XYZ file of C-alpha atoms in Angstrom:
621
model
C 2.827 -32.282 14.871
C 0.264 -30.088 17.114
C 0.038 -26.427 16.771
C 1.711 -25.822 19.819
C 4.552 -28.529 19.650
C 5.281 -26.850 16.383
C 5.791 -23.033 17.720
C 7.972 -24.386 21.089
C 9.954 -25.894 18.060
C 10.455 -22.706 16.179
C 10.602 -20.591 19.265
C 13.641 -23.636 20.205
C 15.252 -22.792 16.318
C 14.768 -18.818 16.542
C 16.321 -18.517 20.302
C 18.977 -20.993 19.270
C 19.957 -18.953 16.233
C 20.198 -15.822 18.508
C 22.703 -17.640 20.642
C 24.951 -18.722 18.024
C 24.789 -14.938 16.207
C 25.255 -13.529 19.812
C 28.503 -15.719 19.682
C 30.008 -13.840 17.174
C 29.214 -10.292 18.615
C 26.093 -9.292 16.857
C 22.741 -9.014 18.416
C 19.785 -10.009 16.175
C 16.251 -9.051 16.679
C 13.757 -12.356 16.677
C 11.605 -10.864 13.708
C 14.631 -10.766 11.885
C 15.566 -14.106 13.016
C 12.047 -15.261 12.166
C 12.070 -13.950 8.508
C 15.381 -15.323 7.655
C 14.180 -18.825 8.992
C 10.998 -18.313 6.760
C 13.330 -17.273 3.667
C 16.060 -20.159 3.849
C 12.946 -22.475 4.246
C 11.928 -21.171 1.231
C 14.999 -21.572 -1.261
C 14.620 -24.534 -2.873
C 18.149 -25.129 -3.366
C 18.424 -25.672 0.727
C 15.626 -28.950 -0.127
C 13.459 -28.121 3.353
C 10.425 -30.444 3.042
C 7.711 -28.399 5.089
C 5.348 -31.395 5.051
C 7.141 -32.936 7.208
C 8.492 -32.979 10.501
C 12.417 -31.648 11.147
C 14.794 -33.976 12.475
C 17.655 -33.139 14.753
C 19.893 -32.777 11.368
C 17.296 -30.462 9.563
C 17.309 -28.348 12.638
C 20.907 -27.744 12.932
C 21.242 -27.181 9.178
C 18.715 -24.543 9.134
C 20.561 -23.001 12.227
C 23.864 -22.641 9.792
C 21.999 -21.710 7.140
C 20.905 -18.780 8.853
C 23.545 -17.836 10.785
C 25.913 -17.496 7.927
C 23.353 -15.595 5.765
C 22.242 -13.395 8.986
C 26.017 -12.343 9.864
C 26.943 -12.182 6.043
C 27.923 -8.477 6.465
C 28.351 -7.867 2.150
C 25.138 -9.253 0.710
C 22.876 -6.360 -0.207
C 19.545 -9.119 0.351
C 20.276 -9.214 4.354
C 20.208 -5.692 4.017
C 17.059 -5.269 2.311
C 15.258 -7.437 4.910
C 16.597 -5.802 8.284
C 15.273 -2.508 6.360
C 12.125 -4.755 5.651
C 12.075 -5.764 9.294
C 12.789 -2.186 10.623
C 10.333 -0.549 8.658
C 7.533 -2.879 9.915
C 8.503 -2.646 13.188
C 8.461 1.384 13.610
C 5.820 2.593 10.758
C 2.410 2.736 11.131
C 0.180 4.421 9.033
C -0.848 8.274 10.263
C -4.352 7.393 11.962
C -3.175 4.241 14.216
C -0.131 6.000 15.288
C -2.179 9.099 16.323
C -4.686 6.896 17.829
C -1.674 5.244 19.752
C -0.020 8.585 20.524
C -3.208 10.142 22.193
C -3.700 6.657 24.398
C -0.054 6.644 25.651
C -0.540 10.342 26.764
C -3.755 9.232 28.422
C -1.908 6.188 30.387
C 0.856 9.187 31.317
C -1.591 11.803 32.616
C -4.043 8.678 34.256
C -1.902 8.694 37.869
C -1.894 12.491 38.328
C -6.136 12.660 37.148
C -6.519 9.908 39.651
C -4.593 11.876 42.320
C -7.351 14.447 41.881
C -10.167 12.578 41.765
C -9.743 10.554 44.843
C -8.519 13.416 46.858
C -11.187 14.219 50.169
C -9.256 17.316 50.550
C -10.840 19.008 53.845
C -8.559 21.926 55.456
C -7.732 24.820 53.861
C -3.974 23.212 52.908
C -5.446 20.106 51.858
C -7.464 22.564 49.213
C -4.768 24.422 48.036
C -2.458 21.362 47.323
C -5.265 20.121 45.564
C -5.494 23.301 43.563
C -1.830 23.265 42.751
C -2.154 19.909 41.298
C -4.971 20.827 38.824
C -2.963 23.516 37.306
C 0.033 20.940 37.137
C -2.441 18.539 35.682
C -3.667 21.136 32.979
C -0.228 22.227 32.410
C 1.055 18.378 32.063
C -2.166 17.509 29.361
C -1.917 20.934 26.883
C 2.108 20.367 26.763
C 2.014 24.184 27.250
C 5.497 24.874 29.433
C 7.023 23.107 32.020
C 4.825 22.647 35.548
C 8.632 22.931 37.244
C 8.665 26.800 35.654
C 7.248 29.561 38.063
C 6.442 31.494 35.290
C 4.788 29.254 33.507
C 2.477 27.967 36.935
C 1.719 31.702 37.923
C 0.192 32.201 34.225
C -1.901 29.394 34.264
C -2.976 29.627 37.916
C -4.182 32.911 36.857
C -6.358 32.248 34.016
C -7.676 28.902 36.425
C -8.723 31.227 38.823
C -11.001 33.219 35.941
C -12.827 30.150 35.593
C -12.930 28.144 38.424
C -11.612 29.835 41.216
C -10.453 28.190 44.384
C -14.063 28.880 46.363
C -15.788 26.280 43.729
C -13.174 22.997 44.756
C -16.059 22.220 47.368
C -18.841 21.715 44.249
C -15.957 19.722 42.985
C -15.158 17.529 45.114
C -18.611 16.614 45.361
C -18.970 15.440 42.276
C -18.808 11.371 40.824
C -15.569 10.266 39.583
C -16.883 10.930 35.672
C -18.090 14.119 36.329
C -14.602 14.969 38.084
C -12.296 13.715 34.674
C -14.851 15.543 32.280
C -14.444 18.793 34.054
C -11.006 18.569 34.239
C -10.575 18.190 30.482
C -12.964 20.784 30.017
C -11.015 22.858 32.305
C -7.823 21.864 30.625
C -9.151 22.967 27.603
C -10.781 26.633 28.237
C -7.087 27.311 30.453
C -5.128 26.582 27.355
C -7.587 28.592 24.644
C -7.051 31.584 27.484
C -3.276 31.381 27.324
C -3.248 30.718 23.727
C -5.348 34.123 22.958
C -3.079 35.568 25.494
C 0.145 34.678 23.811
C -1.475 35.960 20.544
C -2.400 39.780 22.018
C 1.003 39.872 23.778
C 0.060 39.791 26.912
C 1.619 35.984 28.293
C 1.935 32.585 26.296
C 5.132 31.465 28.700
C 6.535 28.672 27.776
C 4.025 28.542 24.485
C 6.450 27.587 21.174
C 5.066 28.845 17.777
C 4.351 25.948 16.795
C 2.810 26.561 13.323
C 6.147 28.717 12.496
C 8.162 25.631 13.360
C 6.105 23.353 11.396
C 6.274 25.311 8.110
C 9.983 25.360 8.355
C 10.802 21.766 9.429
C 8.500 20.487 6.590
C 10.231 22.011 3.886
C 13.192 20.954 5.109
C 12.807 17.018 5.928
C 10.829 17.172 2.386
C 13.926 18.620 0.323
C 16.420 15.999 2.657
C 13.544 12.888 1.824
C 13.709 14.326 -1.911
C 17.782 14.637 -2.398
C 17.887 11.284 -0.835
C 15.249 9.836 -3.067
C 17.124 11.078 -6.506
C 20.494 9.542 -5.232
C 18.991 5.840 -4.780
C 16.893 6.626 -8.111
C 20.158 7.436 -10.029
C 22.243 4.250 -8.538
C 19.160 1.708 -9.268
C 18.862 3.439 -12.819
C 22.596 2.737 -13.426
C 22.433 -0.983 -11.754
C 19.242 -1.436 -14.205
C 21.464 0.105 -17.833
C 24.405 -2.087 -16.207
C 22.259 -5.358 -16.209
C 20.709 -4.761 -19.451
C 24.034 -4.885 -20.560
C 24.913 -8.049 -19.310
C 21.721 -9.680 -20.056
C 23.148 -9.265 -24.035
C 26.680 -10.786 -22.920
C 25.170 -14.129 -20.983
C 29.236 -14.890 -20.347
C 30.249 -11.398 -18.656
C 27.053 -12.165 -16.576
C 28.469 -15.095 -14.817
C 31.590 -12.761 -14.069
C 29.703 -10.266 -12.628
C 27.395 -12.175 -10.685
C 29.506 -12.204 -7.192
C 29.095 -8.393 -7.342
C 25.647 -9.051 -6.341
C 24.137 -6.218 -8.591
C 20.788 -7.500 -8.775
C 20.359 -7.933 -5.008
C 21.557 -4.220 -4.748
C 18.909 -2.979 -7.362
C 16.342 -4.756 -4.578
C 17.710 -2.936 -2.129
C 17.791 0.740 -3.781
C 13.988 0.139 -5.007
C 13.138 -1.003 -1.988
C 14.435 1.992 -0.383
C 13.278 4.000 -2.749
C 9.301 2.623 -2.197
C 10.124 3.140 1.971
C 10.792 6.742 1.211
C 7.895 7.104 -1.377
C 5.564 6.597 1.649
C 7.209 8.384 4.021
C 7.247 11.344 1.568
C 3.552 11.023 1.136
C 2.574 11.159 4.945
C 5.002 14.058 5.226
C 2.621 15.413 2.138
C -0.577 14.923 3.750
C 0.913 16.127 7.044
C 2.196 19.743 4.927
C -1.658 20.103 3.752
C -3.083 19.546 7.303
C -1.042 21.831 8.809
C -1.910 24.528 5.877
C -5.591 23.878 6.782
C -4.999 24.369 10.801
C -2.952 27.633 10.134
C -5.869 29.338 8.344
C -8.696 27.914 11.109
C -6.660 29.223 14.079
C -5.866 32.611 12.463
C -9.894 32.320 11.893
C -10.760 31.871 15.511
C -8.820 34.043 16.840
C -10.425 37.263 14.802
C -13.541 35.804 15.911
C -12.777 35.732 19.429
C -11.071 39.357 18.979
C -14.412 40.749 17.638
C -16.189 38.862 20.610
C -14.098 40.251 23.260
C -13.223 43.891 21.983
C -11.700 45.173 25.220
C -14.933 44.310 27.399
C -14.692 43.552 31.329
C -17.259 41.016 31.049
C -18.557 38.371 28.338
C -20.735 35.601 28.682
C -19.132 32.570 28.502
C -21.599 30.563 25.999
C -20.034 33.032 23.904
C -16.391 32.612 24.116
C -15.726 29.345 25.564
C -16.587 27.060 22.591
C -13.769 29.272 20.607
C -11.580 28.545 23.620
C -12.309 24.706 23.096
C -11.841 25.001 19.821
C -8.139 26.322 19.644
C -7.090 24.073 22.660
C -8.589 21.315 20.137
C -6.711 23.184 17.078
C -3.114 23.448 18.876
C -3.398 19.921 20.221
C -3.634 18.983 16.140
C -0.714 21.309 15.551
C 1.798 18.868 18.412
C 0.517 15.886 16.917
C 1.605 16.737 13.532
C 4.873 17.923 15.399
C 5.501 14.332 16.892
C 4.724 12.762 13.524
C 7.031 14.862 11.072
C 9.676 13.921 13.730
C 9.111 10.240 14.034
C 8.901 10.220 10.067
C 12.456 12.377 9.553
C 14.014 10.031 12.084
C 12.816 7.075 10.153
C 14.161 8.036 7.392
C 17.429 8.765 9.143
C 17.559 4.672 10.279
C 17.094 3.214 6.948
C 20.115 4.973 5.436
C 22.030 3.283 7.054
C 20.952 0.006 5.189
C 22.430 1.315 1.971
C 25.961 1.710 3.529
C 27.907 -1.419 2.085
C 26.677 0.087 -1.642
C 29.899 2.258 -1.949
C 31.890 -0.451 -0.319
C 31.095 -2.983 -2.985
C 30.604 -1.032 -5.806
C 33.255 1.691 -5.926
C 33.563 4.435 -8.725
C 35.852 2.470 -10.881
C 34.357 -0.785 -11.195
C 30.882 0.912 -12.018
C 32.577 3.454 -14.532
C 33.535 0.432 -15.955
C 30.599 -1.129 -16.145
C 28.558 1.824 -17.735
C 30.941 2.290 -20.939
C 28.665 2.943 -23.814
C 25.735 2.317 -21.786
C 22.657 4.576 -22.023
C 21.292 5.111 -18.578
C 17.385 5.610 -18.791
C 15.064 6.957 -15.763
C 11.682 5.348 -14.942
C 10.107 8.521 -16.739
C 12.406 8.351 -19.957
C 11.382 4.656 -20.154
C 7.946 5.130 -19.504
C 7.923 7.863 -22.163
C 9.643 5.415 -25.006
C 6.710 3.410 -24.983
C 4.033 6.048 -24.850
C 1.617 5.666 -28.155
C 1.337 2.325 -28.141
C -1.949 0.575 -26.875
C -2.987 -3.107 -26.573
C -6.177 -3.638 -28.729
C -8.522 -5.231 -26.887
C -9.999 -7.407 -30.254
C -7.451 -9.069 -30.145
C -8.438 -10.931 -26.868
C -11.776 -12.101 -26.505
C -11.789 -13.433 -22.954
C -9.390 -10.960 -20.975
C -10.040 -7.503 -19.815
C -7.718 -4.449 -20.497
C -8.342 -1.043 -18.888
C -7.237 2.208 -20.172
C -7.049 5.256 -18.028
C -8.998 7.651 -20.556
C -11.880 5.024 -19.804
C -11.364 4.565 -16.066
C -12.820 6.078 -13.380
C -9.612 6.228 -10.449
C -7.470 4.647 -12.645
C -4.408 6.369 -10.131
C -5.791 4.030 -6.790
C -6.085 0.713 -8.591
C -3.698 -1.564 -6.821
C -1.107 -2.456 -9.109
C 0.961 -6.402 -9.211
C 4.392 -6.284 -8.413
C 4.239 -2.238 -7.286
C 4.095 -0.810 -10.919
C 6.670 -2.936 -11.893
C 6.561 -5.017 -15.597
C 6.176 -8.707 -14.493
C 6.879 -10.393 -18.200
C 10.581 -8.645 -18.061
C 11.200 -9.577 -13.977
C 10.387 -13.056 -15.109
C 11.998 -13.145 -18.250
C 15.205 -11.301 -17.241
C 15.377 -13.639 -13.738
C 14.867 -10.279 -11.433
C 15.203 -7.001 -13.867
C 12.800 -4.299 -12.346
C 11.582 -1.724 -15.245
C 8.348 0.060 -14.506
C 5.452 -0.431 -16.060
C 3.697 2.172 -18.465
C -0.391 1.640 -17.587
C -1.486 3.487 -20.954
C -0.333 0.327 -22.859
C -3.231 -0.950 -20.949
C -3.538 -3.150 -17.854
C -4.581 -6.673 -17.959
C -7.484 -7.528 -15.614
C -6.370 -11.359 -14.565
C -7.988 -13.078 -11.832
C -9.157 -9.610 -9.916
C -5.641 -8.574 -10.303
C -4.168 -6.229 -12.014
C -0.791 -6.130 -14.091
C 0.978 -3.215 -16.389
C 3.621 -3.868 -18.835
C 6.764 -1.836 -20.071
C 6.038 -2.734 -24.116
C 3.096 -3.609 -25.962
C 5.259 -6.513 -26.980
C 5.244 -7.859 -23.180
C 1.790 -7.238 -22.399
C 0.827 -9.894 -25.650
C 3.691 -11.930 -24.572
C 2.348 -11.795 -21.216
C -1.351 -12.365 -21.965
C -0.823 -15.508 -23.552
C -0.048 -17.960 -20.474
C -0.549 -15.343 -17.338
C 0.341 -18.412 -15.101
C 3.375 -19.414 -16.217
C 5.255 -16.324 -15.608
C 3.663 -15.336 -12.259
C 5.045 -18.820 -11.373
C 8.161 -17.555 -12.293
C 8.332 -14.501 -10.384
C 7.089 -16.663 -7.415
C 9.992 -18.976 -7.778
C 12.397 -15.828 -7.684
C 10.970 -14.840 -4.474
C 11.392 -17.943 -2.786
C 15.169 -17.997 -3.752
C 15.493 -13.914 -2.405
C 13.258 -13.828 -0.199
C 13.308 -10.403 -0.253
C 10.862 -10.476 -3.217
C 8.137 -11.026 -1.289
C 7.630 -7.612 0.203
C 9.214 -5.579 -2.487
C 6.733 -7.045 -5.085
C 4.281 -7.527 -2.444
C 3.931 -10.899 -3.033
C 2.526 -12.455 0.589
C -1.146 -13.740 -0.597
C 0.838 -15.626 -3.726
C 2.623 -17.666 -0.987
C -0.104 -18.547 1.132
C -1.280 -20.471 -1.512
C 1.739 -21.803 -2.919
C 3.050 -25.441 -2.189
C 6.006 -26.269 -1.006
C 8.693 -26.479 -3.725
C 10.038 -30.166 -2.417
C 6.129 -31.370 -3.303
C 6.150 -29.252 -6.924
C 9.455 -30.992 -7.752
C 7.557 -34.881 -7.300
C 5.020 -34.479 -8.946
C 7.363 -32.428 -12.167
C 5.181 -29.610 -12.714
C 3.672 -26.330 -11.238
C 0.739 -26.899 -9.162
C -1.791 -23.497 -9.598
C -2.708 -21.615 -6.916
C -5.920 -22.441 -5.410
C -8.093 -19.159 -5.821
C -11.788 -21.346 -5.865
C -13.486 -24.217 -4.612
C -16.627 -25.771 -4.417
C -18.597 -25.168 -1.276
C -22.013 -25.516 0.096
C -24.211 -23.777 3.070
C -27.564 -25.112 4.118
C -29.895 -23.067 6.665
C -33.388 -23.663 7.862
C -36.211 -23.147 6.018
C -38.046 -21.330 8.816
C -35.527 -19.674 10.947
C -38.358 -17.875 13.024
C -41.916 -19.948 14.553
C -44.194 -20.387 11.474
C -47.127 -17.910 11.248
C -48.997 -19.714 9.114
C -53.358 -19.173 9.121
C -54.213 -22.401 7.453
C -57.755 -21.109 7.428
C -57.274 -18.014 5.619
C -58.905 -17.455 2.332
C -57.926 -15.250 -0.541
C -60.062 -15.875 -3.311
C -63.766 -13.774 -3.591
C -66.101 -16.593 -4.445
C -64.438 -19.004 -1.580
C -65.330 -16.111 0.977
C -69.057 -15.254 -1.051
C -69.617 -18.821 -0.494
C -68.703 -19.106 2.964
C -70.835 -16.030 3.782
C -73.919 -17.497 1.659
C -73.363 -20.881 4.053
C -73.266 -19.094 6.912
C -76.656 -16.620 5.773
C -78.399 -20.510 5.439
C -77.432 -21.884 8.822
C -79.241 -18.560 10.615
C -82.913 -20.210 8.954
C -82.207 -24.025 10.536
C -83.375 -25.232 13.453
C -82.077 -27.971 15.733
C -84.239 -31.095 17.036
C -84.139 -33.155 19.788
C -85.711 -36.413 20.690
C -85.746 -37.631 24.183
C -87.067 -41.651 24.474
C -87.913 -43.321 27.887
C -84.854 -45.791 27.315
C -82.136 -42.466 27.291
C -84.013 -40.347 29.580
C -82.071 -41.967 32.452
C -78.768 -41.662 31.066
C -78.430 -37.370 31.497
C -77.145 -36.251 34.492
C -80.090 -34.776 36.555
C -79.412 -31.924 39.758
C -82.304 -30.861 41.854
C -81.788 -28.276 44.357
C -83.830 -27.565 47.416
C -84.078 -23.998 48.554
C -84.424 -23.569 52.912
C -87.957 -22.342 54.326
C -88.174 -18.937 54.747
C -89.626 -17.123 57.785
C -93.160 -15.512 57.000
C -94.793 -12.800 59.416
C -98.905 -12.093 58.729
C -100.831 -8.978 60.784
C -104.078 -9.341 61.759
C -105.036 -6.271 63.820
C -105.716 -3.452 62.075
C -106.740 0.575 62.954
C -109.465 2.422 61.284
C -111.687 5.322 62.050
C -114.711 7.698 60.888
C -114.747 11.214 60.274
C -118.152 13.414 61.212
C -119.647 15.602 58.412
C -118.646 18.936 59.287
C -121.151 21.438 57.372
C -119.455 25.155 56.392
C -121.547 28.647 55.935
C -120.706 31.245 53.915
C -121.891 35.053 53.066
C -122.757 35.382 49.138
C -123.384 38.990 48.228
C -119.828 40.447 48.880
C -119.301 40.917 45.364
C -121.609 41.677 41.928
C -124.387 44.519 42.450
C -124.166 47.028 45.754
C -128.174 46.791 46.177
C -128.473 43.128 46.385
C -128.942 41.969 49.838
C -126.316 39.867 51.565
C -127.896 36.290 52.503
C -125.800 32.976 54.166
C -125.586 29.449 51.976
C -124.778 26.492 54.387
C -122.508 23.393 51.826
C -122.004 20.379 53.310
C -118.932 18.946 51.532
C -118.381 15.473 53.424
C -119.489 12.698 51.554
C -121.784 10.065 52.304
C -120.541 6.417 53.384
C -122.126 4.727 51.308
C -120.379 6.827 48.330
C -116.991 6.249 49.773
């Protein structure tokens, strides 16, 4: 059958099933419808083949199957999956559901930020309806008062207006769409660090609950309810647990006892029990964050006291990062508001799952059943088998750990929640905790703890056989499988009709034998095929190379080969000549020059003329 055929088949069986509960007056979610399917598919003793296709018959036997079991309204098991089902469906761990919180506030505040961002406000009532809707918008994102209260509107308009008064909505405006949603946030922020200072001096804070006073009473108080309701499911399941003891001894009172159902009831209490374990612990976590905001907003605020210290005027690098910062700080202190409520009213639906406990077991019947019966806690038990230790000689091939030689020996995750697995199999569904300084066993990357030395050996000797056992008690209460947390055991498990053929237990298959290939050279080779690493290879080259510098190359040229090179002859163009035959010369006459000696040397000789004749002959020329 295709993958798609298939789910129209089971989205055919689920909606049918709805109908036919709907019949009867009760309204049944389709997760819960979908489990039960999965369960009653399960059982062995209802002999659903899952190999093979459902006929008409098998469809509308699995409908009555389910049905009766999902409008059974005193079995303790349909109980403990609707508070399976429940608790999925409305817990999420403390990051995702802030994560979720903050993007559904987004979506909420997304129409009035668009408002604002696409507004071409132009006239002077255009501007100051655009105005009023920022303050509604800051008012509507810090959750600080109601934007309906005049009060409230007047206080924040004011401490707008000493940040970003009305004159600046023309820079605004002309700013990208980005630019607009950053300031506003930014804007948002500084307006609600203003009124939160504000509030602190006494001077405003309309509208502004004390948030951190609220917190550190309504934590205490969910914490002591989640703790009283804790030790009355922890005192029933320890009574249920000395009560089947009991009968375990007397195999014959057993069978009387067994349409009271006590064993399903024990899976409901624990199961219970675990919800509120984590919902305690996120209710913890939430007490210490809160203790850590207290002290960092008492911290900013002296700081931005000693900033301010009565002055008109101070710069605003200065004080409105602190202003950020407790905006930032109070918006921690309403998330861990919303979450301690959504936790106490979780824990408020799933008591309600417990409610057919005093109905089948009243006060007689288990007064009766606890005569000269010692009822033992999970601490008292654990503490009967404290100095006793599994020696590890005694197994060669399987790891123990022991918390004095483990490093976070507290976060290892534990098989079957803490719970001993060799007396749930042994005992067909007894749940006794598990004391981890006997020693855990290492088995196949999982880890198991044991309530007696005894059961750990016991245990240790054939692992498989007895988580094979707890897996067949799952698929008969199907409730099992999230109690003991047992969903990646049945993913590999077959189906029981196919176990039954071939009359034995078929392992679950945790290897196999695979194979990858990939190319040798995933990027273009870059391979120098004439490279050379080795000295005397590259002293030998170079000596080669030194040689070839002293030859000489010959060549011959015959008369039979001279005609068989390509010739070119190129003719260059006359070129115009010019000559000069006429030519001009001439003749200079001898010019002779007198002078006067006597001018200078001795007064009484007589002054006399010298004629020179410098010119020089022709013939000298």
């Amino acid at each position: 059958m295709a993958y798609t055929q298939a789910e129209c088949v089971i989205k055919n069986i689920i909606r049918e099933i709805g109908q036919e509960c709907g019949q009867f007056g009760e309204t049944i979610a389709e997760t819960l419808v979908a489990f039960m399917v999965k369960a009653v598919v399960l059982d062995p003793s209802n002999g659903f083949n899952m190999d093979r296709n459902l006929t008409r018959a098998d469809v509308q036997k699995l409908v009555k199957l389910c049905v009766n079991r999902l409008l059974d309204k005193k079995n303790p098991s349909l109980d403990t999956i609707k508070m399976q089902v429940y608790f999925d469906m409305n817990y999420t761990n403390r990051g995702e559901f802030l994560d979720e919180h903050h993007r559904v506030l987004e979506s909420r505040l997304g129409i009035v930020s668009r408002e604002i961002t696409d507004n071409r406000a132009r006239t002077r009532e255009e501007l100051e309806s655009l105005y009023r809707k920022i303050v509604s918008y800051i008012l509507l994102r810090s959750g600080l008062g109601s934007p309906t209260d005049i009060k409230v509107v007047r206080e924040a308009t004011a401490a707008l207006q000493s940040v970003f008064p009305q004159s600046e909505l023309g820079t605004f405006l002309s700013l990208s769409k980005k630019d607009k949603e950053r300031q506003l946030k930014e804007l948002s922020m500084i307006v609600t660090g203003i009124r939160l200072f504000n509030k602190d001096c006494g001077k405003g804070g309309e509208g502004i609950d004390d948030l951190p006073a609220i917190l550190n009473e309504a934590i205490p108080a969910t914490t002591q309810h989640i703790d009283a309701q804790l030790q009355t499911s922890q005192e029933e399941a320890y009574q249920y647990t000395a009560i089947l003891e009991k009968l375990l001894e007397n195999p014959l009172k057993m069978k009387d006892v067994e349409d009271l159902k006590i064993k399903e009831a024990l899976f409901n209490l624990r199961q219970y029990e675990i919800f509120l374990n984590i919902i305690l612990s996120d209710i913890i976590t939430c007490a210490q964050e809160v203790e850590m905001m207290i002290k960092q907003l008492g911290a900013q605020m002296e700081q931005l006291k000693m900033t301010v210290q009565a002055k008109t005027a101070v710069p605003t690098s200065q004080v409105y990062p602190i202003f950020i910062a407790l905006s930032s700080l109070w918006t921690s202190f309403q998330d861990e508001t919303v979450l301690l409520s959504v936790l106490s009213n979780l824990t408020t639906q799933l008591a309600p799952f417990l409610g057919y406990h005093e109905e089948l077991f009243n006060t007689e019947i288990i007064q009766e059943l606890l005569e000269e019966v010692e009822i033992k806690s999970d601490v008292h038990r654990i503490k009967e088998s404290m100095g006793t230790k599994v020696n590890i000689n005694d197994f060669k091939k399987l790891d123990w750990i022991f918390p004095e030689t483990t490093a976070n020996f507290d976060k290892l995750p534990i098989q079957y929640r803490g719970f001993c697995g060799y007396t749930f199999a042994v005992t067909d569904g007894l749940l006794v905790p598990g004391n981890p300084a006997i020693g855990i066993l290492k088995y196949k990357d999982r880890y198991y703890t044991f309530n007696s030395k005894e059961a750990a050996y016991t245990f240790a000797e054939n692992p498989n056989k007895y988580i094979e056992l707890i897996g067949e008690k799952a698929k008969k209460c199907a409730e099992l499988i999230q109690l003991l947390e047992l969903h990646q055991q049945f993913e590999t498990m077959l189906p029981y009709p196919q176990v039954k053929i071939i009359d034995k237990h078929i392992k679950p298959i945790t290897r196999c034998e695979s194979s990858t290939q990939t190319d040798t050279h995933i990027l273009p080779p870059t391979i120098i095929k004439d490279y050379e690493w080795n000295e005397w290879e590259l002293r030998r080259k170079a000596i080669k190379l030194a040689n070839l510098r002293q030859k000489l190359t010959h060549s011959v040229q015959t008369n039979l080969s001279h005609m068989r090179r390509d010739n070119a002859t190129q003719v260059y163009p006359l070129k115009t000549k010019g000559t000069q035959t006429k030519r001009e010369d001439g003749t200079k006459v001898p010019k002779p020059q007198i002078y006067i000696a006597g001018l200078r040397g001795n007064c009484m000789s007589s002054l006399y003329a010298v004629k020179v004749n410098l010119t020089r002959a022709v013939d000298e020329t």
